[in-house]
Amino acid sequence: MKPWDVIVIGAGAAGLMCAAVAGQRGRRVLVLERANKPGKKILMSGGGRCNFTNLYTEPDNFLSENPHFCKSALSRYTQWDFIELVNKHGIAYHEKTLGQLFCDHRSQDILDMLLAESDAASVQVKTRCEIREVTCEEADQGFRLQTSLGEFHANALVVASGGLSVPTLGGSDFGYRLAQQFGHSLVPLRPALVPFTFSDGFKLLTEKLSGLSVSVRVTAGGKSFRENLLFTHRGLSGPAVLQVSSYWREGEEVHIDLLPDTDVASWLMAMKSQQPRTLLRTLLVRELPRKLVQELQALWWSERAETPLAEWPDKQLLAVAKQLNGWQLKPSGTEGYRTAEVTLGGVDTREVSSKTMESQLRPGLYFIGEVLDITGHLGGFNFQWAWASGVAAGQSV
Ligand code: FDA
């Protein structure tokens, strides 16, 4: 049997992009996908509208133990290159917020585009393919794959099997195990872009406020994000929380500034002299949802609920102000890989070429997308990494 030039494991964002680019260079490319159809995460992404890139993509939007690694691929295949491809396929899109580009219609448009590009390059995609074993006899003799669809041989093997996040959408440890089989090290894995859970009394509060969204600044692990926070039945979610979850470590506190544009201490002291008969909650409902103010009152100043500002001791007013600008909470954990959008950590990039994504330990072996230790912020950055790393490998295999 004639070996394939390239076998790509995983028909997700990075794998399909790589396959199309390699195919367009005349390579015979086979994509093997375990699931019953390609691109499941693409289809579910962005609430069904795929946040496919971000206008402001910069290396600073990515976490890695090797922060320089992503620069080369991101600069050689930029957000503008992907937008050009989207335009070529006539896909309608819009900027939602903060440079995040979403399809006007549905994520399927992006998947159809990748499949059309692959098809035009004569790429073969086989689904429902379970890979049992990958072997190679000699360092220069390519790879032999034993699968549920039979045996395949390839000169180059691209691992694009993604991370552990959301097993129902294809999350798997396959790529990490394969990397280790070839001597690669892993940067420890943990779920990221994931909601926080709570086991203390705060959980009751989040249940009561479930569905409520507030614009806040959330800080953890030395990093702050100014976006919306969402109370849920299990704890806290929303973009601000998902972003900061990538920097948070088990056991650490999270700081929430409920009024990020206001120095609450100065404001309350000024109001105390300007509107002395006003109640604190009356002031706060001008800035925050009433339901939230009611719960905060029960938590922080129930005994002064009916006390006009003039009768508050400064010290106590300032204590509430401090809480409003820096509410300290300790999550018990996160919702884990079940709902995490991405996996932090992965194949250590110090053993991979940043130009080609080829292993420095085994010629012909490539790693692209989420399986690598590159994790983007929320907002289309993870897909931009999948496209850029896919193109880098596709141009080299
Ligand atoms: P990806 O997970 O896309 O693909 C891996 C493929 O490999 C899967 O098809 C999987 O089935 C397959 N596979 C796994 N093991 C295998 C095996 N042993 N054999 C064969 N195949 C195997 N990002 C973003 O930028 N904008 C967004 O809007 C969103 N939205 C979003 C929503 C949800 C619900 C999730 C879970 C994630 C997002 N993301 C996102 C993150 C984004 O989906 C993710 O970063 C990319 O899909 C990663 O691309 P990869 O190709 O590396 O993996």
Short mmCIF file of C-alpha atoms and ligand atoms in Angstrom, two decimals:
data_model
loop_
_atom_site.label_atom_id
_atom_site.label_comp_id
_atom_site.label_asym_id
_atom_site.label_seq_id
_atom_site.Cartn_x
_atom_site.Cartn_y
_atom_site.Cartn_z
CA MET A 1 0.00 0.00 0.00
CA LYS A 2 1.41 3.42 -0.99
CA PRO A 3 1.94 5.52 2.13
CA TRP A 4 0.13 8.81 2.49
CA ASP A 5 2.34 11.86 2.41
CA VAL A 6 0.55 13.17 5.48
CA ILE A 7 -1.89 11.75 8.01
CA VAL A 8 -3.60 14.28 10.26
CA ILE A 9 -5.15 12.95 13.47
CA GLY A 10 -8.26 14.99 14.29
CA ALA A 11 -10.68 16.77 11.96
CA GLY A 12 -11.04 19.82 14.16
CA ALA A 13 -10.08 23.43 13.54
CA ALA A 14 -6.31 22.95 13.35
CA GLY A 15 -6.39 19.57 11.61
CA LEU A 16 -8.69 20.64 8.77
CA MET A 17 -6.74 23.85 8.20
CA CYS A 18 -3.45 21.97 8.06
CA ALA A 19 -4.89 19.30 5.75
CA ALA A 20 -6.24 21.89 3.31
CA VAL A 21 -2.94 23.80 3.15
CA ALA A 22 -0.86 20.63 2.75
CA GLY A 23 -3.28 19.31 0.12
CA GLN A 24 -3.05 22.58 -1.83
CA ARG A 25 0.71 22.02 -1.96
CA GLY A 26 0.08 18.74 -3.74
CA ARG A 27 0.51 16.47 -0.74
CA ARG A 28 -1.67 13.34 -0.47
CA VAL A 29 -3.42 13.96 2.81
CA LEU A 30 -5.64 11.71 4.93
CA VAL A 31 -7.47 13.04 8.00
CA LEU A 32 -8.54 10.48 10.60
CA GLU A 33 -11.31 11.55 12.99
CA ARG A 34 -12.60 9.51 15.90
CA ALA A 35 -16.05 11.14 16.04
CA ASN A 36 -18.95 10.49 13.68
CA LYS A 37 -18.44 13.89 12.02
CA PRO A 38 -15.72 16.53 11.69
CA GLY A 39 -15.51 19.85 13.49
CA LYS A 40 -17.86 19.29 16.42
CA LYS A 41 -16.28 22.05 18.51
CA ILE A 42 -16.45 24.48 15.63
CA LEU A 43 -20.18 23.78 15.35
CA MET A 44 -20.80 24.41 19.06
CA SER A 45 -18.47 27.40 19.30
CA GLY A 46 -19.52 30.97 19.93
CA GLY A 47 -23.03 29.87 20.93
CA GLY A 48 -23.52 28.36 17.44
CA ARG A 49 -22.06 31.38 15.62
CA CYS A 50 -18.32 30.59 15.91
CA ASN A 51 -16.17 33.43 17.20
CA PHE A 52 -13.62 32.54 14.53
CA THR A 53 -10.94 35.16 15.19
CA ASN A 54 -10.17 38.43 16.93
CA LEU A 55 -9.21 41.70 15.22
CA TYR A 56 -6.72 42.45 18.00
CA THR A 57 -4.85 39.15 18.10
CA GLU A 58 -1.43 39.61 19.70
CA PRO A 59 0.99 37.15 21.34
CA ASP A 60 -0.03 38.73 24.67
CA ASN A 61 -3.44 37.07 24.31
CA PHE A 62 -1.87 33.63 24.82
CA LEU A 63 -0.66 31.72 27.87
CA SER A 64 2.26 29.33 27.63
CA GLU A 65 5.36 28.38 29.58
CA ASN A 66 7.20 29.45 26.44
CA PRO A 67 5.47 32.74 25.57
CA HIS A 68 7.61 33.50 22.48
CA PHE A 69 6.67 30.25 20.74
CA CYS A 70 3.36 31.45 19.28
CA LYS A 71 4.80 34.61 17.71
CA SER A 72 6.18 33.15 14.49
CA ALA A 73 3.06 31.26 13.39
CA LEU A 74 0.70 34.07 14.44
CA SER A 75 2.69 36.61 12.46
CA ARG A 76 2.86 34.44 9.34
CA TYR A 77 -0.87 33.61 9.32
CA THR A 78 -2.75 36.50 10.88
CA GLN A 79 -6.38 37.26 11.67
CA TRP A 80 -6.42 39.25 8.37
CA ASP A 81 -5.42 36.16 6.42
CA PHE A 82 -8.27 34.19 7.94
CA ILE A 83 -10.72 37.05 7.35
CA GLU A 84 -9.64 37.04 3.68
CA LEU A 85 -10.48 33.33 3.48
CA VAL A 86 -13.87 33.95 5.13
CA ASN A 87 -14.54 36.75 2.63
CA LYS A 88 -13.50 34.50 -0.27
CA HIS A 89 -16.23 32.06 0.79
CA GLY A 90 -18.81 34.85 1.10
CA ILE A 91 -19.44 34.17 4.78
CA ALA A 92 -21.24 37.05 6.50
CA TYR A 93 -19.83 38.10 9.87
CA HIS A 94 -19.84 40.92 12.38
CA GLU A 95 -17.79 42.23 15.27
CA LYS A 96 -19.68 41.53 18.47
CA THR A 97 -17.43 43.24 20.99
CA LEU A 98 -13.71 43.72 21.73
CA GLY A 99 -12.66 42.69 18.22
CA GLN A 100 -14.48 39.34 18.39
CA LEU A 101 -15.69 38.26 14.94
CA PHE A 102 -18.74 35.99 14.77
CA CYS A 103 -20.65 34.47 11.85
CA ASP A 104 -23.92 36.28 11.13
CA HIS A 105 -25.64 32.95 10.50
CA ARG A 106 -24.08 29.81 11.95
CA SER A 107 -20.80 28.09 12.79
CA GLN A 108 -21.53 25.52 10.10
CA ASP A 109 -20.41 28.17 7.56
CA ILE A 110 -16.84 28.00 8.91
CA LEU A 111 -16.82 24.20 8.95
CA ASP A 112 -18.23 24.08 5.40
CA MET A 113 -15.49 26.48 4.32
CA LEU A 114 -12.74 24.27 5.78
CA LEU A 115 -14.27 21.13 4.25
CA ALA A 116 -14.60 22.85 0.86
CA GLU A 117 -10.94 23.95 1.01
CA SER A 118 -9.91 20.40 1.96
CA ASP A 119 -12.08 18.87 -0.73
CA ALA A 120 -10.65 21.17 -3.40
CA ALA A 121 -7.20 19.96 -2.34
CA SER A 122 -8.29 16.29 -2.64
CA VAL A 123 -7.91 15.72 1.12
CA GLN A 124 -9.62 12.53 2.32
CA VAL A 125 -11.43 12.66 5.65
CA LYS A 126 -12.39 9.42 7.40
CA THR A 127 -14.65 9.61 10.46
CA ARG A 128 -15.44 7.00 13.15
CA CYS A 129 -11.80 6.01 13.08
CA GLU A 130 -10.33 4.76 16.36
CA ILE A 131 -6.54 4.83 16.36
CA ARG A 132 -5.20 1.87 18.31
CA GLU A 133 -1.48 2.17 17.84
CA VAL A 134 1.09 4.40 16.18
CA THR A 135 4.49 2.91 15.49
CA CYS A 136 7.56 3.62 13.41
CA GLU A 137 10.36 1.18 12.90
CA GLU A 138 13.15 3.55 11.86
CA ALA A 139 13.50 7.25 12.55
CA ASP A 140 13.34 8.03 8.81
CA GLN A 141 10.69 5.50 7.79
CA GLY A 142 7.43 7.21 8.50
CA PHE A 143 4.55 6.09 10.66
CA ARG A 144 2.31 3.05 10.76
CA LEU A 145 -1.19 3.50 12.24
CA GLN A 146 -3.34 0.59 13.39
CA THR A 147 -6.95 1.76 13.42
CA SER A 148 -10.51 0.50 13.53
CA LEU A 149 -10.60 1.16 9.75
CA GLY A 150 -7.42 -0.81 9.06
CA GLU A 151 -3.74 -0.01 8.77
CA PHE A 152 -2.40 3.25 7.31
CA HIS A 153 1.13 4.43 6.56
CA ALA A 154 2.33 8.03 6.31
CA ASN A 155 5.59 9.85 5.83
CA ALA A 156 4.46 12.65 8.13
CA LEU A 157 2.05 12.55 11.05
CA VAL A 158 0.25 15.64 12.35
CA VAL A 159 -1.30 15.41 15.80
CA ALA A 160 -4.32 17.73 15.86
CA SER A 161 -6.44 15.85 18.38
CA GLY A 162 -7.04 18.86 20.65
CA GLY A 163 -7.20 18.91 24.45
CA LEU A 164 -9.21 17.39 27.26
CA SER A 165 -11.97 19.98 27.30
CA VAL A 166 -15.55 18.86 26.71
CA PRO A 167 -15.25 15.10 26.13
CA THR A 168 -18.70 15.01 24.49
CA LEU A 169 -17.29 17.26 21.74
CA GLY A 170 -14.16 15.15 21.22
CA GLY A 171 -11.96 16.17 24.16
CA SER A 172 -9.34 13.45 24.59
CA ASP A 173 -5.89 12.73 26.00
CA PHE A 174 -4.80 10.94 22.83
CA GLY A 175 -2.39 13.65 21.65
CA TYR A 176 -0.71 13.91 25.01
CA ARG A 177 -0.18 10.15 25.23
CA LEU A 178 1.19 10.04 21.70
CA ALA A 179 3.56 12.92 22.48
CA GLN A 180 4.85 11.06 25.53
CA GLN A 181 5.27 7.89 23.48
CA PHE A 182 7.74 9.84 21.31
CA GLY A 183 9.60 11.22 24.31
CA HIS A 184 7.90 14.63 24.56
CA SER A 185 7.34 16.35 27.90
CA LEU A 186 4.00 17.79 28.93
CA VAL A 187 3.33 21.06 30.70
CA PRO A 188 0.78 20.14 33.43
CA LEU A 189 -2.81 20.24 32.20
CA ARG A 190 -5.74 22.06 33.76
CA PRO A 191 -9.13 23.29 32.60
CA ALA A 192 -9.29 26.95 31.50
CA LEU A 193 -11.93 29.38 30.31
CA VAL A 194 -14.12 27.63 32.83
CA PRO A 195 -16.76 28.76 35.41
CA PHE A 196 -15.94 28.83 39.13
CA THR A 197 -17.86 26.70 41.62
CA PHE A 198 -18.42 27.41 45.34
CA SER A 199 -19.24 25.13 48.23
CA ASP A 200 -19.63 27.74 51.02
CA GLY A 201 -22.59 30.05 51.78
CA PHE A 202 -21.77 32.04 48.66
CA LYS A 203 -23.28 29.23 46.58
CA LEU A 204 -26.73 30.03 48.03
CA LEU A 205 -26.30 33.62 46.91
CA THR A 206 -25.28 32.66 43.37
CA GLU A 207 -28.32 30.37 43.18
CA LYS A 208 -30.60 33.24 44.16
CA LEU A 209 -28.98 35.57 41.63
CA SER A 210 -28.70 32.94 38.91
CA GLY A 211 -29.04 34.50 35.46
CA LEU A 212 -27.98 37.98 36.58
CA SER A 213 -25.15 39.61 34.63
CA VAL A 214 -23.04 42.58 35.83
CA SER A 215 -20.19 44.49 34.23
CA VAL A 216 -17.25 44.14 36.63
CA ARG A 217 -13.48 43.84 36.88
CA VAL A 218 -12.31 40.42 38.05
CA THR A 219 -8.74 39.82 39.21
CA ALA A 220 -6.89 36.57 39.96
CA GLY A 221 -3.30 35.43 39.67
CA GLY A 222 -2.20 39.02 39.02
CA LYS A 223 -4.38 39.46 35.93
CA SER A 224 -7.56 41.57 35.61
CA PHE A 225 -10.39 41.45 33.09
CA ARG A 226 -13.07 44.09 32.64
CA GLU A 227 -16.08 42.25 31.23
CA ASN A 228 -19.41 40.77 32.34
CA LEU A 229 -19.83 38.39 35.23
CA LEU A 230 -22.75 35.96 35.30
CA PHE A 231 -24.23 34.40 38.45
CA THR A 232 -25.20 30.76 37.86
CA HIS A 233 -26.77 27.92 39.87
CA ARG A 234 -23.30 26.49 40.42
CA GLY A 235 -21.30 29.67 40.99
CA LEU A 236 -19.82 32.33 38.72
CA SER A 237 -19.42 32.43 34.97
CA GLY A 238 -19.53 35.04 32.19
CA PRO A 239 -16.61 36.33 30.11
CA ALA A 240 -14.78 38.10 32.98
CA VAL A 241 -14.76 34.91 35.07
CA LEU A 242 -13.84 32.60 32.18
CA GLN A 243 -10.91 34.85 31.28
CA VAL A 244 -9.53 35.04 34.79
CA SER A 245 -9.97 31.28 35.37
CA SER A 246 -6.91 30.74 33.15
CA TYR A 247 -4.77 32.61 35.71
CA TRP A 248 -6.42 31.30 38.91
CA ARG A 249 -4.90 28.47 40.96
CA GLU A 250 -6.72 26.15 43.35
CA GLY A 251 -7.01 27.69 46.84
CA GLU A 252 -6.51 31.28 45.66
CA GLU A 253 -8.94 34.16 46.09
CA VAL A 254 -10.66 36.05 43.31
CA HIS A 255 -11.29 39.82 43.60
CA ILE A 256 -14.40 41.32 42.08
CA ASP A 257 -14.71 45.06 41.61
CA LEU A 258 -18.46 45.59 41.28
CA LEU A 259 -18.06 49.28 40.38
CA PRO A 260 -14.82 49.37 38.36
CA ASP A 261 -15.32 52.95 37.15
CA THR A 262 -15.92 54.38 40.61
CA ASP A 263 -13.76 55.04 43.64
CA VAL A 264 -16.60 53.92 45.90
CA ALA A 265 -15.04 55.28 49.11
CA SER A 266 -14.82 58.85 47.75
CA TRP A 267 -18.26 58.55 46.15
CA LEU A 268 -20.00 57.36 49.32
CA MET A 269 -18.30 60.01 51.48
CA ALA A 270 -19.39 62.70 49.01
CA MET A 271 -22.95 61.35 48.97
CA LYS A 272 -22.99 61.28 52.76
CA SER A 273 -22.62 65.07 52.81
CA GLN A 274 -24.62 65.84 49.63
CA GLN A 275 -27.57 63.45 50.18
CA PRO A 276 -27.50 62.73 53.95
CA ARG A 277 -31.08 61.30 54.13
CA THR A 278 -30.50 58.73 51.35
CA LEU A 279 -30.23 55.01 52.13
CA LEU A 280 -27.17 53.15 50.89
CA ARG A 281 -29.28 50.72 48.81
CA THR A 282 -31.09 53.65 47.14
CA LEU A 283 -27.72 54.97 45.99
CA LEU A 284 -26.43 51.61 44.83
CA VAL A 285 -29.47 50.61 42.77
CA ARG A 286 -28.60 53.54 40.49
CA GLU A 287 -25.41 51.64 39.58
CA LEU A 288 -26.13 47.94 40.17
CA PRO A 289 -29.09 45.56 39.63
CA ARG A 290 -31.65 45.87 42.47
CA LYS A 291 -31.61 42.13 43.14
CA LEU A 292 -27.86 42.18 43.66
CA VAL A 293 -28.01 45.23 45.96
CA GLN A 294 -30.64 43.46 48.09
CA GLU A 295 -28.37 40.45 48.53
CA LEU A 296 -25.32 42.60 49.25
CA GLN A 297 -27.32 44.51 51.87
CA ALA A 298 -28.29 41.22 53.56
CA LEU A 299 -24.63 40.23 53.52
CA TRP A 300 -22.85 43.45 54.51
CA TRP A 301 -25.13 46.03 56.14
CA SER A 302 -28.43 44.37 57.16
CA GLU A 303 -28.39 46.09 60.57
CA ARG A 304 -28.11 49.49 58.84
CA ALA A 305 -30.58 48.76 56.05
CA GLU A 306 -32.83 51.66 57.09
CA THR A 307 -30.06 54.00 58.34
CA PRO A 308 -29.66 57.21 56.30
CA LEU A 309 -26.12 57.87 55.09
CA ALA A 310 -25.65 60.77 57.55
CA GLU A 311 -25.95 58.35 60.48
CA TRP A 312 -23.37 55.87 59.22
CA PRO A 313 -19.98 55.99 60.98
CA ASP A 314 -17.35 56.77 58.30
CA LYS A 315 -15.42 53.64 59.19
CA GLN A 316 -18.36 51.38 58.40
CA LEU A 317 -19.24 53.18 55.20
CA LEU A 318 -15.64 52.85 54.08
CA ALA A 319 -15.66 49.14 54.92
CA VAL A 320 -18.65 48.59 52.60
CA ALA A 321 -16.95 50.72 49.94
CA LYS A 322 -13.88 48.48 50.15
CA GLN A 323 -16.02 45.39 49.63
CA LEU A 324 -17.75 46.92 46.60
CA ASN A 325 -14.42 47.74 44.94
CA GLY A 326 -12.77 44.48 45.95
CA TRP A 327 -15.11 41.64 46.93
CA GLN A 328 -12.88 38.71 47.90
CA LEU A 329 -14.20 35.24 47.15
CA LYS A 330 -12.58 31.84 47.30
CA PRO A 331 -13.90 29.42 44.67
CA SER A 332 -13.91 25.78 45.76
CA GLY A 333 -12.96 24.81 42.23
CA THR A 334 -14.08 24.98 38.62
CA GLU A 335 -16.62 23.10 36.55
CA GLY A 336 -13.65 21.18 35.09
CA TYR A 337 -13.22 19.74 31.64
CA ARG A 338 -16.95 19.08 31.33
CA THR A 339 -17.51 22.74 30.40
CA ALA A 340 -14.00 24.26 30.07
CA GLU A 341 -13.54 25.81 26.63
CA VAL A 342 -9.87 24.90 26.54
CA THR A 343 -7.07 22.96 28.22
CA LEU A 344 -4.14 24.87 29.66
CA GLY A 345 -0.73 23.25 29.32
CA GLY A 346 0.00 20.46 26.86
CA VAL A 347 2.90 19.36 24.69
CA ASP A 348 5.91 21.39 25.79
CA THR A 349 6.71 23.79 22.95
CA ARG A 350 10.40 23.85 23.84
CA GLU A 351 10.66 20.53 21.99
CA VAL A 352 8.75 21.71 18.90
CA SER A 353 9.80 24.04 16.04
CA SER A 354 7.93 27.34 16.24
CA LYS A 355 8.30 27.75 12.46
CA THR A 356 6.92 24.39 11.35
CA MET A 357 5.36 22.78 14.45
CA GLU A 358 7.58 19.74 13.81
CA SER A 359 8.85 17.74 16.75
CA GLN A 360 12.53 18.30 17.53
CA LEU A 361 12.66 14.74 18.85
CA ARG A 362 11.08 12.83 15.95
CA PRO A 363 11.34 14.11 12.37
CA GLY A 364 8.02 13.96 10.52
CA LEU A 365 5.92 14.28 13.68
CA TYR A 366 3.97 17.54 14.08
CA PHE A 367 1.75 19.01 16.81
CA ILE A 368 -0.78 21.77 16.15
CA GLY A 369 -3.70 23.50 17.88
CA GLU A 370 -4.82 22.98 21.44
CA VAL A 371 -2.68 19.90 22.11
CA LEU A 372 0.30 22.26 22.36
CA ASP A 373 0.98 24.35 25.46
CA ILE A 374 -0.58 27.47 23.91
CA THR A 375 -3.87 28.74 25.32
CA GLY A 376 -5.67 31.84 24.12
CA HIS A 377 -7.86 34.26 25.97
CA LEU A 378 -11.59 34.12 25.34
CA GLY A 379 -12.65 35.95 22.18
CA GLY A 380 -11.61 34.02 19.05
CA PHE A 381 -7.93 33.70 19.97
CA ASN A 382 -7.98 29.92 20.33
CA PHE A 383 -9.32 29.46 16.84
CA GLN A 384 -6.74 31.93 15.50
CA TRP A 385 -4.05 29.75 17.08
CA ALA A 386 -5.60 26.63 15.50
CA TRP A 387 -5.59 28.30 12.04
CA ALA A 388 -2.07 29.74 12.40
CA SER A 389 -0.43 26.58 13.74
CA GLY A 390 -2.36 24.50 11.18
CA VAL A 391 -1.05 26.64 8.33
CA ALA A 392 2.52 26.54 9.69
CA ALA A 393 2.49 22.74 9.70
CA GLY A 394 0.53 22.53 6.43
CA GLN A 395 3.25 24.54 4.67
CA SER A 396 5.98 22.28 6.00
CA VAL A 397 4.71 18.68 5.92
P1 FDA B 1 -10.41 20.40 18.24
O1 FDA B 1 -10.93 19.99 19.57
O2 FDA B 1 -11.15 21.43 17.47
O3 FDA B 1 -10.28 19.14 17.28
C1 FDA B 1 -9.70 17.94 17.71
C2 FDA B 1 -10.34 16.82 16.92
O4 FDA B 1 -9.61 15.62 17.16
C3 FDA B 1 -11.77 16.55 17.34
O5 FDA B 1 -12.59 16.50 16.21
C4 FDA B 1 -11.70 15.22 18.05
O6 FDA B 1 -12.87 14.45 17.92
C5 FDA B 1 -10.52 14.57 17.35
N1 FDA B 1 -9.86 13.51 18.11
C6 FDA B 1 -9.56 13.49 19.44
N2 FDA B 1 -8.95 12.34 19.75
C7 FDA B 1 -8.85 11.63 18.61
C8 FDA B 1 -8.33 10.35 18.29
N3 FDA B 1 -7.78 9.55 19.20
N4 FDA B 1 -8.39 9.92 17.01
C9 FDA B 1 -8.95 10.70 16.04
N5 FDA B 1 -9.49 11.90 16.29
C10 FDA B 1 -9.43 12.37 17.55
N6 FDA B 1 -12.48 29.14 20.56
C11 FDA B 1 -12.59 30.32 19.85
O7 FDA B 1 -11.58 30.85 19.42
N7 FDA B 1 -13.83 30.86 19.63
C12 FDA B 1 -14.98 30.29 20.08
O8 FDA B 1 -16.10 30.79 19.81
C13 FDA B 1 -14.87 29.10 20.85
N8 FDA B 1 -15.99 28.50 21.37
C14 FDA B 1 -15.88 27.31 22.05
C15 FDA B 1 -17.03 26.70 22.55
C16 FDA B 1 -16.93 25.48 23.22
C17 FDA B 1 -18.17 24.86 23.79
C18 FDA B 1 -15.66 24.87 23.37
C19 FDA B 1 -15.54 23.54 24.07
C20 FDA B 1 -14.53 25.48 22.88
C21 FDA B 1 -14.62 26.70 22.21
N9 FDA B 1 -13.47 27.33 21.70
C22 FDA B 1 -13.60 28.54 21.03
C23 FDA B 1 -12.15 26.69 21.77
C24 FDA B 1 -11.85 26.00 20.41
O9 FDA B 1 -12.96 25.18 20.06
C25 FDA B 1 -10.60 25.14 20.49
O10 FDA B 1 -9.53 25.92 20.98
C26 FDA B 1 -10.24 24.61 19.11
O11 FDA B 1 -11.31 23.84 18.61
C27 FDA B 1 -8.98 23.78 19.15
O12 FDA B 1 -8.75 23.27 17.88
P2 FDA B 1 -8.01 21.87 17.67
O13 FDA B 1 -8.13 21.57 16.22
O14 FDA B 1 -6.70 21.88 18.33
O15 FDA B 1 -8.91 20.84 18.49
#
